[in-house]
C-alpha cells in the first residue's frame, strides 16, 4: 500500500514539474515576443491636427470622385468641457479613468470572464486612453499584436501626460459624428452650439454615440439614439453623477426637440456617398487610419456608372424601380467576381448625409432561403459526390435530434424531386435533410468552419444549429458578405474578401499601403460547376417567374429568399395571415454577383411594415437585379468544364444512381454530370420481388372468387415518385395462375377487390398467386392452393 502511494506521489510530482516547465517556457516565449514587438513602437506624441493636406478618393479609372475637406473648429481645452459631459463620458466609456494607469485591470478581467461565458464576444475593456491610441496611432484589427501595442502605448501616454491632457486629446481627435475629428464639430452639427454650452441630455447623447456614430446618428436613427442616450443617463445614475430625478427629466426630452434642424445640409445627398462610406470604413478597419484625420489618396474599385444609377434609386428617382411605401427600405451589394471587389452598393433609401448607417455593409439580416445553395447544397456537392441530376425526397421531416417538424411554406410535401426542383420550389425539408447528411460526413464543426471561412458564421461554432439550413441565423448576414459567398461559386470555389479599396497613399510620407484581399479555395471547381448547372436549370425552368431577372444571352444563377413573421407577431399586430417581413435575391453571372434585400427597419403596429404575396413591393428586388445585370453583365460567357467532370446516362430519379441500359425507354433516362471518382458502376436490372399476396377465396358453382383487402391495392403510394420500377418494367401486377389436370394454364390479372373467375370445366385445379412486373420476368413469392370445381350444369 505504501508502495502504491509512493508511486502516485512520484507521478504527481512529475506532472507538476512538467507543468511548471511548460508554463516557464510559455512565459519566456511570451516575454520575448512582447519585448521584440514593443522595441520598435514609436514614442506617443500629439499635436494640433493639420488642416492643409486633404484626402482624395479615386474611382476604378483613377479619376478623383471626392475631396475630403475637413471642418475646422477651434481646439477645445479641458477647461472648456462642462462637468456633465466629462461625467457622461467616463460613466459610459471608462468609469475608473481617473484611477488607472491606462489599463483598467478589474474591467479587463470582467470582460474576459464575460466573453468566455457568453455565446459571442461582445464586451470590450478599452479605457479612454486605449481608445485614443487605437484611433490615432494603430489600426482597429482585433489581434493580439495590436492589443499589446495598444496597452503598452496607453501606459506610456499616462506617464507622459496628465489625465486632463488625455481627455483634451480625446475630445479633439475622436470623431464624435463619425466623420470629422473634434467634439465641437458634433456639437455644432447636432445642437448648433459648442461643447461648453451643452445640457445634460445633450452630453449623454454625445457620450453615447462614440462607439457607433453611424448607427446612433440622431438624425437618421432617432429611436436607437434615444435608447442609447437613456442608457448613458442610467449609467450616470449608477455611478452617482446625477440623481434618478435628473435622469428622468432628461429622458423626457424628445430627441427631435434637442436637435438643430438645418434642412439644407441634413437633407443633402452626395454623389456615390453610400459607396464612399464603405470606403472610409474599410480604410479605418484595414489600415487604422481615418481619411478625415490623416491626409491620403484612396484608390477604389468604384464603378461610377453603376453607382450613379443606384444613387437615383436610393432617392426614388429611377425610372426602373419605384417605391410606393415610404417605410420600405432596401440594400444591395455588387461584387466583381474576378477579384472579389465591391464595385457598387445600395446603402439604403434616402441616403442623405455622410457616414450613415450603411445597410449594404453594416446591416445584418437573416438570409432566408438564399443561404440554401451556399450552405446545404454547396457542401453536398463538395462532400457527398452528388450529380447535377440528384433526386431528393420532400416528405415529413424533423429537425435532427428533436421532435420539432420542419415545415415547407405551403405545409405540404411534394415527394421525389430532382435537385433543381427542390431548390426552385425551395423545399425546407430537403435543405435540412441535406445539411444533416453533410454533418454526418464532416460534422457540425466542419460546417461551422466553412461558414467562418466565408464570413457568414454569426455565432460560436458550438451554437450552430440545423435552422441555419433555412437561413434562420441568430443575427444574420450583410448583403455584402452574402454577395461575396455567391461570387465564390461563380469564381469556381475561391472565396475573396469583398474590398472597396485597392490601396491608400499617405501624403505626409508618401507611404503606400496595398489592400490585399484574402483569397482561399473553399470548394472544388468541380463542385461549383455541378451546383452552377443546377442553378442554371432553376433559371431555365422559371420557378416562381425568376427568369425575369435574366437578360438575353446572359447565363444567370440566382435564388430568392423570404422571411416570415412569427405567428404571435401576426396576431398581435393584426397583420394578414400570409404576410411576411422581407425578401432577398442573390445570384450571379460570370462577371458579377449581386445580393439585394428589401424590407423594413422596424416592425410597427398599425403600420404597413410587411409584404403580402399579392403585393409587388417585394418584387422590387427582381427589378433591381435585372437592371444591374442589364448594365454590368457580360453576355455569352460560360464556365469552364473541369477535366474531371464526366457525363453518363442514368435512370432518372435513381438513388443510389443506376446506369441506364439500351432497353430502357429514353423518357426515363437523363444525362447526368459526375465527378470522375463518383461515376456509378451499377446498371439497372429488374428487381427481386418480395411482395407476398394477401387474399381470400371461395368456390361457388362455376366460378372462383378471389378477394383482395383494400390496403392491398397496388401502387398505393403517399407521394410522387420520379424513379419507379413500374415505369420501366410495367405495373406490378397480382397474377392468378390456374393449372388443370391436363396441365393447361390460364392466367388472370387481379385488378379489383372482388375478382370473379368463371371456370370452363370441372376438375381439380392448382391455383398459384404471385406478383410480377407486367413486362418483366421475375416472380414474387408464390402461394399455392388446390381447388376443385364440380358443377353438374357444365355441358360437354
PDB file of N, CA, C and O in Angstrom, residues 605-663:
ATOM      1  N   UNK A 605     -46.643  48.356 -35.268  1.00  0.00           N
ATOM      2  CA  UNK A 605     -48.058  48.046 -35.187  1.00  0.00           C
ATOM      3  C   UNK A 605     -48.869  49.126 -35.900  1.00  0.00           C
ATOM      4  O   UNK A 605     -48.555  50.316 -35.824  1.00  0.00           O
ATOM      5  N   UNK A 606     -49.886  48.691 -36.615  1.00  0.00           N
ATOM      6  CA  UNK A 606     -50.788  49.594 -37.346  1.00  0.00           C
ATOM      7  C   UNK A 606     -50.065  50.378 -38.443  1.00  0.00           C
ATOM      8  O   UNK A 606     -50.527  51.439 -38.864  1.00  0.00           O
ATOM      9  N   UNK A 607     -48.918  49.857 -38.882  1.00  0.00           N
ATOM     10  CA  UNK A 607     -48.173  50.469 -39.988  1.00  0.00           C
ATOM     11  C   UNK A 607     -47.935  49.394 -41.049  1.00  0.00           C
ATOM     12  O   UNK A 607     -47.791  48.212 -40.729  1.00  0.00           O
ATOM     13  N   UNK A 608     -47.858  49.766 -42.323  1.00  0.00           N
ATOM     14  CA  UNK A 608     -47.660  48.764 -43.388  1.00  0.00           C
ATOM     15  C   UNK A 608     -46.212  48.301 -43.481  1.00  0.00           C
ATOM     16  O   UNK A 608     -45.552  48.460 -44.508  1.00  0.00           O
ATOM     17  N   UNK A 609     -45.693  47.741 -42.391  1.00  0.00           N
ATOM     18  CA  UNK A 609     -44.309  47.256 -42.385  1.00  0.00           C
ATOM     19  C   UNK A 609     -44.303  45.744 -42.626  1.00  0.00           C
ATOM     20  O   UNK A 609     -43.745  44.973 -41.849  1.00  0.00           O
ATOM     21  N   UNK A 610     -44.945  45.341 -43.713  1.00  0.00           N
ATOM     22  CA  UNK A 610     -44.995  43.927 -44.100  1.00  0.00           C
ATOM     23  C   UNK A 610     -45.309  43.846 -45.590  1.00  0.00           C
ATOM     24  O   UNK A 610     -45.723  44.820 -46.224  1.00  0.00           O
ATOM     25  N   UNK A 611     -45.088  42.670 -46.147  1.00  0.00           N
ATOM     26  CA  UNK A 611     -45.460  42.373 -47.530  1.00  0.00           C
ATOM     27  C   UNK A 611     -46.510  41.270 -47.537  1.00  0.00           C
ATOM     28  O   UNK A 611     -46.610  40.479 -46.596  1.00  0.00           O
ATOM     29  N   UNK A 612     -47.276  41.212 -48.596  1.00  0.00           N
ATOM     30  CA  UNK A 612     -48.187  40.099 -48.842  1.00  0.00           C
ATOM     31  C   UNK A 612     -47.914  39.585 -50.252  1.00  0.00           C
ATOM     32  O   UNK A 612     -47.410  40.327 -51.110  1.00  0.00           O
ATOM     33  N   UNK A 613     -48.225  38.300 -50.531  1.00  0.00           N
ATOM     34  CA  UNK A 613     -47.910  37.732 -51.846  1.00  0.00           C
ATOM     35  C   UNK A 613     -48.491  38.496 -53.024  1.00  0.00           C
ATOM     36  O   UNK A 613     -47.899  38.526 -54.101  1.00  0.00           O
ATOM     37  N   UNK A 614     -49.639  39.122 -52.842  1.00  0.00           N
ATOM     38  CA  UNK A 614     -50.276  39.825 -53.957  1.00  0.00           C
ATOM     39  C   UNK A 614     -49.641  41.191 -54.231  1.00  0.00           C
ATOM     40  O   UNK A 614     -49.939  41.838 -55.227  1.00  0.00           O
ATOM     41  N   UNK A 615     -48.768  41.639 -53.327  1.00  0.00           N
ATOM     42  CA  UNK A 615     -48.145  42.950 -53.481  1.00  0.00           C
ATOM     43  C   UNK A 615     -46.916  42.856 -54.377  1.00  0.00           C
ATOM     44  O   UNK A 615     -46.185  41.866 -54.374  1.00  0.00           O
ATOM     45  N   UNK A 616     -46.681  43.915 -55.131  1.00  0.00           N
ATOM     46  CA  UNK A 616     -45.500  43.978 -55.987  1.00  0.00           C
ATOM     47  C   UNK A 616     -44.308  44.636 -55.288  1.00  0.00           C
ATOM     48  O   UNK A 616     -43.220  44.699 -55.864  1.00  0.00           O
ATOM     49  N   UNK A 617     -44.503  45.123 -54.065  1.00  0.00           N
ATOM     50  CA  UNK A 617     -43.434  45.847 -53.378  1.00  0.00           C
ATOM     51  C   UNK A 617     -42.179  44.995 -53.228  1.00  0.00           C
ATOM     52  O   UNK A 617     -41.057  45.481 -53.405  1.00  0.00           O
ATOM     53  N   UNK A 618     -42.373  43.710 -52.859  1.00  0.00           N
ATOM     54  CA  UNK A 618     -41.211  42.857 -52.622  1.00  0.00           C
ATOM     55  C   UNK A 618     -40.492  42.493 -53.916  1.00  0.00           C
ATOM     56  O   UNK A 618     -39.300  42.179 -53.900  1.00  0.00           O
ATOM     57  N   UNK A 619     -41.216  42.537 -55.045  1.00  0.00           N
ATOM     58  CA  UNK A 619     -40.589  42.186 -56.321  1.00  0.00           C
ATOM     59  C   UNK A 619     -39.615  43.242 -56.810  1.00  0.00           C
ATOM     60  O   UNK A 619     -38.991  43.084 -57.865  1.00  0.00           O
ATOM     61  N   UNK A 620     -39.472  44.310 -56.058  1.00  0.00           N
ATOM     62  CA  UNK A 620     -38.525  45.359 -56.439  1.00  0.00           C
ATOM     63  C   UNK A 620     -37.102  44.805 -56.475  1.00  0.00           C
ATOM     64  O   UNK A 620     -36.246  45.320 -57.198  1.00  0.00           O
ATOM     65  N   UNK A 621     -36.854  43.734 -55.699  1.00  0.00           N
ATOM     66  CA  UNK A 621     -35.513  43.130 -55.735  1.00  0.00           C
ATOM     67  C   UNK A 621     -35.226  42.537 -57.113  1.00  0.00           C
ATOM     68  O   UNK A 621     -34.080  42.559 -57.583  1.00  0.00           O
ATOM     69  N   UNK A 622     -36.255  41.991 -57.766  1.00  0.00           N
ATOM     70  CA  UNK A 622     -36.060  41.441 -59.112  1.00  0.00           C
ATOM     71  C   UNK A 622     -35.794  42.558 -60.123  1.00  0.00           C
ATOM     72  O   UNK A 622     -34.941  42.417 -61.007  1.00  0.00           O
ATOM     73  N   UNK A 623     -36.517  43.656 -59.976  1.00  0.00           N
ATOM     74  CA  UNK A 623     -36.303  44.783 -60.889  1.00  0.00           C
ATOM     75  C   UNK A 623     -34.892  45.345 -60.736  1.00  0.00           C
ATOM     76  O   UNK A 623     -34.238  45.695 -61.727  1.00  0.00           O
ATOM     77  N   UNK A 624     -34.454  45.449 -59.488  1.00  0.00           N
ATOM     78  CA  UNK A 624     -33.099  45.948 -59.234  1.00  0.00           C
ATOM     79  C   UNK A 624     -32.057  45.001 -59.832  1.00  0.00           C
ATOM     80  O   UNK A 624     -31.122  45.432 -60.523  1.00  0.00           O
ATOM     81  N   UNK A 625     -32.209  43.723 -59.561  1.00  0.00           N
ATOM     82  CA  UNK A 625     -31.258  42.726 -60.038  1.00  0.00           C
ATOM     83  C   UNK A 625     -31.155  42.775 -61.563  1.00  0.00           C
ATOM     84  O   UNK A 625     -30.055  42.785 -62.130  1.00  0.00           O
ATOM     85  N   UNK A 626     -32.308  42.824 -62.221  1.00  0.00           N
ATOM     86  CA  UNK A 626     -32.313  42.838 -63.681  1.00  0.00           C
ATOM     87  C   UNK A 626     -31.646  44.104 -64.219  1.00  0.00           C
ATOM     88  O   UNK A 626     -30.880  44.056 -65.195  1.00  0.00           O
ATOM     89  N   UNK A 627     -31.901  45.247 -63.584  1.00  0.00           N
ATOM     90  CA  UNK A 627     -31.323  46.494 -64.065  1.00  0.00           C
ATOM     91  C   UNK A 627     -29.800  46.469 -63.949  1.00  0.00           C
ATOM     92  O   UNK A 627     -29.083  46.886 -64.868  1.00  0.00           O
ATOM     93  N   UNK A 628     -29.271  45.974 -62.834  1.00  0.00           N
ATOM     94  CA  UNK A 628     -27.825  45.896 -62.660  1.00  0.00           C
ATOM     95  C   UNK A 628     -27.223  44.932 -63.674  1.00  0.00           C
ATOM     96  O   UNK A 628     -26.165  45.203 -64.262  1.00  0.00           O
ATOM     97  N   UNK A 629     -27.903  43.809 -63.908  1.00  0.00           N
ATOM     98  CA  UNK A 629     -27.422  42.860 -64.913  1.00  0.00           C
ATOM     99  C   UNK A 629     -27.423  43.486 -66.305  1.00  0.00           C
ATOM    100  O   UNK A 629     -26.503  43.278 -67.104  1.00  0.00           O
ATOM    101  N   UNK A 630     -28.465  44.248 -66.606  1.00  0.00           N
ATOM    102  CA  UNK A 630     -28.524  44.911 -67.917  1.00  0.00           C
ATOM    103  C   UNK A 630     -27.323  45.833 -68.129  1.00  0.00           C
ATOM    104  O   UNK A 630     -26.793  45.953 -69.237  1.00  0.00           O
ATOM    105  N   UNK A 631     -26.908  46.501 -67.054  1.00  0.00           N
ATOM    106  CA  UNK A 631     -25.804  47.462 -67.175  1.00  0.00           C
ATOM    107  C   UNK A 631     -24.447  46.765 -67.181  1.00  0.00           C
ATOM    108  O   UNK A 631     -23.579  47.087 -68.002  1.00  0.00           O
ATOM    109  N   UNK A 632     -24.265  45.816 -66.266  1.00  0.00           N
ATOM    110  CA  UNK A 632     -22.904  45.339 -65.982  1.00  0.00           C
ATOM    111  C   UNK A 632     -22.593  43.926 -66.454  1.00  0.00           C
ATOM    112  O   UNK A 632     -21.409  43.565 -66.550  1.00  0.00           O
ATOM    113  N   UNK A 633     -23.597  43.092 -66.733  1.00  0.00           N
ATOM    114  CA  UNK A 633     -23.320  41.700 -67.098  1.00  0.00           C
ATOM    115  C   UNK A 633     -22.699  41.612 -68.490  1.00  0.00           C
ATOM    116  O   UNK A 633     -23.082  42.339 -69.408  1.00  0.00           O
ATOM    117  N   UNK A 634     -21.737  40.713 -68.638  1.00  0.00           N
ATOM    118  CA  UNK A 634     -21.110  40.450 -69.931  1.00  0.00           C
ATOM    119  C   UNK A 634     -21.816  39.261 -70.570  1.00  0.00           C
ATOM    120  O   UNK A 634     -21.961  38.202 -69.946  1.00  0.00           O
ATOM    121  N   UNK A 635     -22.250  39.416 -71.797  1.00  0.00           N
ATOM    122  CA  UNK A 635     -23.061  38.398 -72.467  1.00  0.00           C
ATOM    123  C   UNK A 635     -22.209  37.232 -72.967  1.00  0.00           C
ATOM    124  O   UNK A 635     -21.015  37.359 -73.212  1.00  0.00           O
ATOM    125  N   UNK A 636     -22.917  36.092 -73.085  1.00  0.00           N
ATOM    126  CA  UNK A 636     -22.367  34.888 -73.730  1.00  0.00           C
ATOM    127  C   UNK A 636     -21.101  34.366 -73.052  1.00  0.00           C
ATOM    128  O   UNK A 636     -20.224  33.793 -73.703  1.00  0.00           O
ATOM    129  N   UNK A 637     -20.997  34.555 -71.761  1.00  0.00           N
ATOM    130  CA  UNK A 637     -19.884  33.965 -71.012  1.00  0.00           C
ATOM    131  C   UNK A 637     -20.327  32.651 -70.390  1.00  0.00           C
ATOM    132  O   UNK A 637     -21.446  32.530 -69.888  1.00  0.00           O
ATOM    133  N   UNK A 638     -19.473  31.655 -70.445  1.00  0.00           N
ATOM    134  CA  UNK A 638     -19.773  30.349 -69.864  1.00  0.00           C
ATOM    135  C   UNK A 638     -18.685  29.970 -68.874  1.00  0.00           C
ATOM    136  O   UNK A 638     -17.626  30.609 -68.812  1.00  0.00           O
ATOM    137  N   UNK A 639     -18.944  28.905 -68.119  1.00  0.00           N
ATOM    138  CA  UNK A 639     -17.995  28.461 -67.110  1.00  0.00           C
ATOM    139  C   UNK A 639     -17.181  27.294 -67.657  1.00  0.00           C
ATOM    140  O   UNK A 639     -17.731  26.385 -68.293  1.00  0.00           O
ATOM    141  N   UNK A 640     -15.882  27.282 -67.433  1.00  0.00           N
ATOM    142  CA  UNK A 640     -15.064  26.175 -67.939  1.00  0.00           C
ATOM    143  C   UNK A 640     -15.460  24.859 -67.287  1.00  0.00           C
ATOM    144  O   UNK A 640     -15.724  24.806 -66.081  1.00  0.00           O
ATOM    145  N   UNK A 641     -15.491  23.814 -68.094  1.00  0.00           N
ATOM    146  CA  UNK A 641     -15.835  22.486 -67.581  1.00  0.00           C
ATOM    147  C   UNK A 641     -14.568  21.822 -67.036  1.00  0.00           C
ATOM    148  O   UNK A 641     -13.610  21.598 -67.781  1.00  0.00           O
ATOM    149  N   UNK A 642     -14.538  21.511 -65.753  1.00  0.00           N
ATOM    150  CA  UNK A 642     -13.346  20.861 -65.190  1.00  0.00           C
ATOM    151  C   UNK A 642     -13.070  19.524 -65.871  1.00  0.00           C
ATOM    152  O   UNK A 642     -13.990  18.822 -66.306  1.00  0.00           O
ATOM    153  N   UNK A 643     -11.813  19.146 -65.943  1.00  0.00           N
ATOM    154  CA  UNK A 643     -11.414  17.924 -66.641  1.00  0.00           C
ATOM    155  C   UNK A 643     -11.970  16.665 -65.993  1.00  0.00           C
ATOM    156  O   UNK A 643     -12.135  15.643 -66.665  1.00  0.00           O
ATOM    157  N   UNK A 644     -12.235  16.722 -64.686  1.00  0.00           N
ATOM    158  CA  UNK A 644     -12.688  15.502 -64.010  1.00  0.00           C
ATOM    159  C   UNK A 644     -14.210  15.383 -63.959  1.00  0.00           C
ATOM    160  O   UNK A 644     -14.747  14.569 -63.210  1.00  0.00           O
ATOM    161  N   UNK A 645     -14.932  16.180 -64.752  1.00  0.00           N
ATOM    162  CA  UNK A 645     -16.386  16.048 -64.850  1.00  0.00           C
ATOM    163  C   UNK A 645     -16.716  15.121 -66.020  1.00  0.00           C
ATOM    164  O   UNK A 645     -16.242  15.326 -67.143  1.00  0.00           O
ATOM    165  N   UNK A 646     -17.527  14.105 -65.757  1.00  0.00           N
ATOM    166  CA  UNK A 646     -17.882  13.109 -66.764  1.00  0.00           C
ATOM    167  C   UNK A 646     -19.405  13.025 -66.859  1.00  0.00           C
ATOM    168  O   UNK A 646     -20.103  13.061 -65.841  1.00  0.00           O
ATOM    169  N   UNK A 647     -19.905  12.911 -68.079  1.00  0.00           N
ATOM    170  CA  UNK A 647     -21.349  12.791 -68.320  1.00  0.00           C
ATOM    171  C   UNK A 647     -21.704  11.343 -68.619  1.00  0.00           C
ATOM    172  O   UNK A 647     -21.083  10.720 -69.493  1.00  0.00           O
ATOM    173  N   UNK A 648     -22.686  10.811 -67.912  1.00  0.00           N
ATOM    174  CA  UNK A 648     -23.153   9.440 -68.147  1.00  0.00           C
ATOM    175  C   UNK A 648     -24.672   9.425 -68.141  1.00  0.00           C
ATOM    176  O   UNK A 648     -25.322  10.333 -67.610  1.00  0.00           O
ATOM    177  N   UNK A 649     -25.244   8.371 -68.735  1.00  0.00           N
ATOM    178  CA  UNK A 649     -26.701   8.194 -68.772  1.00  0.00           C
ATOM    179  C   UNK A 649     -27.132   7.380 -67.568  1.00  0.00           C
ATOM    180  O   UNK A 649     -26.652   6.260 -67.357  1.00  0.00           O
ATOM    181  N   UNK A 650     -28.025   7.959 -66.755  1.00  0.00           N
ATOM    182  CA  UNK A 650     -28.548   7.233 -65.597  1.00  0.00           C
ATOM    183  C   UNK A 650     -30.070   7.193 -65.678  1.00  0.00           C
ATOM    184  O   UNK A 650     -30.694   7.942 -66.434  1.00  0.00           O
ATOM    185  N   UNK A 651     -30.637   6.299 -64.924  1.00  0.00           N
ATOM    186  CA  UNK A 651     -32.091   6.229 -64.830  1.00  0.00           C
ATOM    187  C   UNK A 651     -32.562   7.397 -63.982  1.00  0.00           C
ATOM    188  O   UNK A 651     -32.079   7.609 -62.858  1.00  0.00           O
ATOM    189  N   UNK A 652     -33.474   8.173 -64.521  1.00  0.00           N
ATOM    190  CA  UNK A 652     -33.953   9.380 -63.862  1.00  0.00           C
ATOM    191  C   UNK A 652     -34.515   9.070 -62.478  1.00  0.00           C
ATOM    192  O   UNK A 652     -35.377   8.207 -62.327  1.00  0.00           O
ATOM    193  N   UNK A 653     -34.023   9.813 -61.490  1.00  0.00           N
ATOM    194  CA  UNK A 653     -34.538   9.690 -60.131  1.00  0.00           C
ATOM    195  C   UNK A 653     -33.935   8.560 -59.327  1.00  0.00           C
ATOM    196  O   UNK A 653     -34.260   8.415 -58.149  1.00  0.00           O
ATOM    197  N   UNK A 654     -33.049   7.743 -59.917  1.00  0.00           N
ATOM    198  CA  UNK A 654     -32.477   6.632 -59.155  1.00  0.00           C
ATOM    199  C   UNK A 654     -31.535   7.148 -58.076  1.00  0.00           C
ATOM    200  O   UNK A 654     -30.712   8.026 -58.315  1.00  0.00           O
ATOM    201  N   UNK A 655     -31.665   6.618 -56.885  1.00  0.00           N
ATOM    202  CA  UNK A 655     -30.829   6.992 -55.748  1.00  0.00           C
ATOM    203  C   UNK A 655     -30.765   5.805 -54.788  1.00  0.00           C
ATOM    204  O   UNK A 655     -31.757   5.521 -54.110  1.00  0.00           O
ATOM    205  N   UNK A 656     -29.642   5.068 -54.773  1.00  0.00           N
ATOM    206  CA  UNK A 656     -28.360   5.285 -55.448  1.00  0.00           C
ATOM    207  C   UNK A 656     -28.505   5.269 -56.971  1.00  0.00           C
ATOM    208  O   UNK A 656     -29.429   4.666 -57.518  1.00  0.00           O
ATOM    209  N   UNK A 657     -27.520   5.907 -57.624  1.00  0.00           N
ATOM    210  CA  UNK A 657     -27.596   6.072 -59.071  1.00  0.00           C
ATOM    211  C   UNK A 657     -27.480   4.720 -59.774  1.00  0.00           C
ATOM    212  O   UNK A 657     -26.697   3.859 -59.376  1.00  0.00           O
ATOM    213  N   UNK A 658     -28.269   4.563 -60.852  1.00  0.00           N
ATOM    214  CA  UNK A 658     -28.230   3.354 -61.677  1.00  0.00           C
ATOM    215  C   UNK A 658     -27.989   3.745 -63.127  1.00  0.00           C
ATOM    216  O   UNK A 658     -28.682   4.618 -63.662  1.00  0.00           O
ATOM    217  N   UNK A 659     -27.012   3.109 -63.752  1.00  0.00           N
ATOM    218  CA  UNK A 659     -26.740   3.360 -65.162  1.00  0.00           C
ATOM    219  C   UNK A 659     -27.847   2.785 -66.013  1.00  0.00           C
ATOM    220  O   UNK A 659     -28.430   1.730 -65.698  1.00  0.00           O
ATOM    221  N   UNK A 660     -28.165   3.466 -67.103  1.00  0.00           N
ATOM    222  CA  UNK A 660     -29.238   3.018 -67.995  1.00  0.00           C
ATOM    223  C   UNK A 660     -28.708   1.978 -68.981  1.00  0.00           C
ATOM    224  O   UNK A 660     -27.532   1.987 -69.356  1.00  0.00           O
ATOM    225  N   UNK A 661     -29.585   1.089 -69.408  1.00  0.00           N
ATOM    226  CA  UNK A 661     -29.264   0.115 -70.452  1.00  0.00           C
ATOM    227  C   UNK A 661     -30.029   0.476 -71.718  1.00  0.00           C
ATOM    228  O   UNK A 661     -30.935   1.330 -71.707  1.00  0.00           O
ATOM    229  N   UNK A 662     -29.689  -0.191 -72.813  1.00  0.00           N
ATOM    230  CA  UNK A 662     -30.326   0.114 -74.098  1.00  0.00           C
ATOM    231  C   UNK A 662     -31.809  -0.217 -74.109  1.00  0.00           C
ATOM    232  O   UNK A 662     -32.563   0.302 -74.938  1.00  0.00           O
ATOM    233  N   UNK A 663     -32.257  -1.082 -73.215  1.00  0.00           N
ATOM    234  CA  UNK A 663     -33.660  -1.498 -73.206  1.00  0.00           C
ATOM    235  C   UNK A 663     -34.573  -0.501 -72.493  1.00  0.00           C
ATOM    236  O   UNK A 663     -35.790  -0.634 -72.551  1.00  0.00           O
TER     237      UNK A 663
END
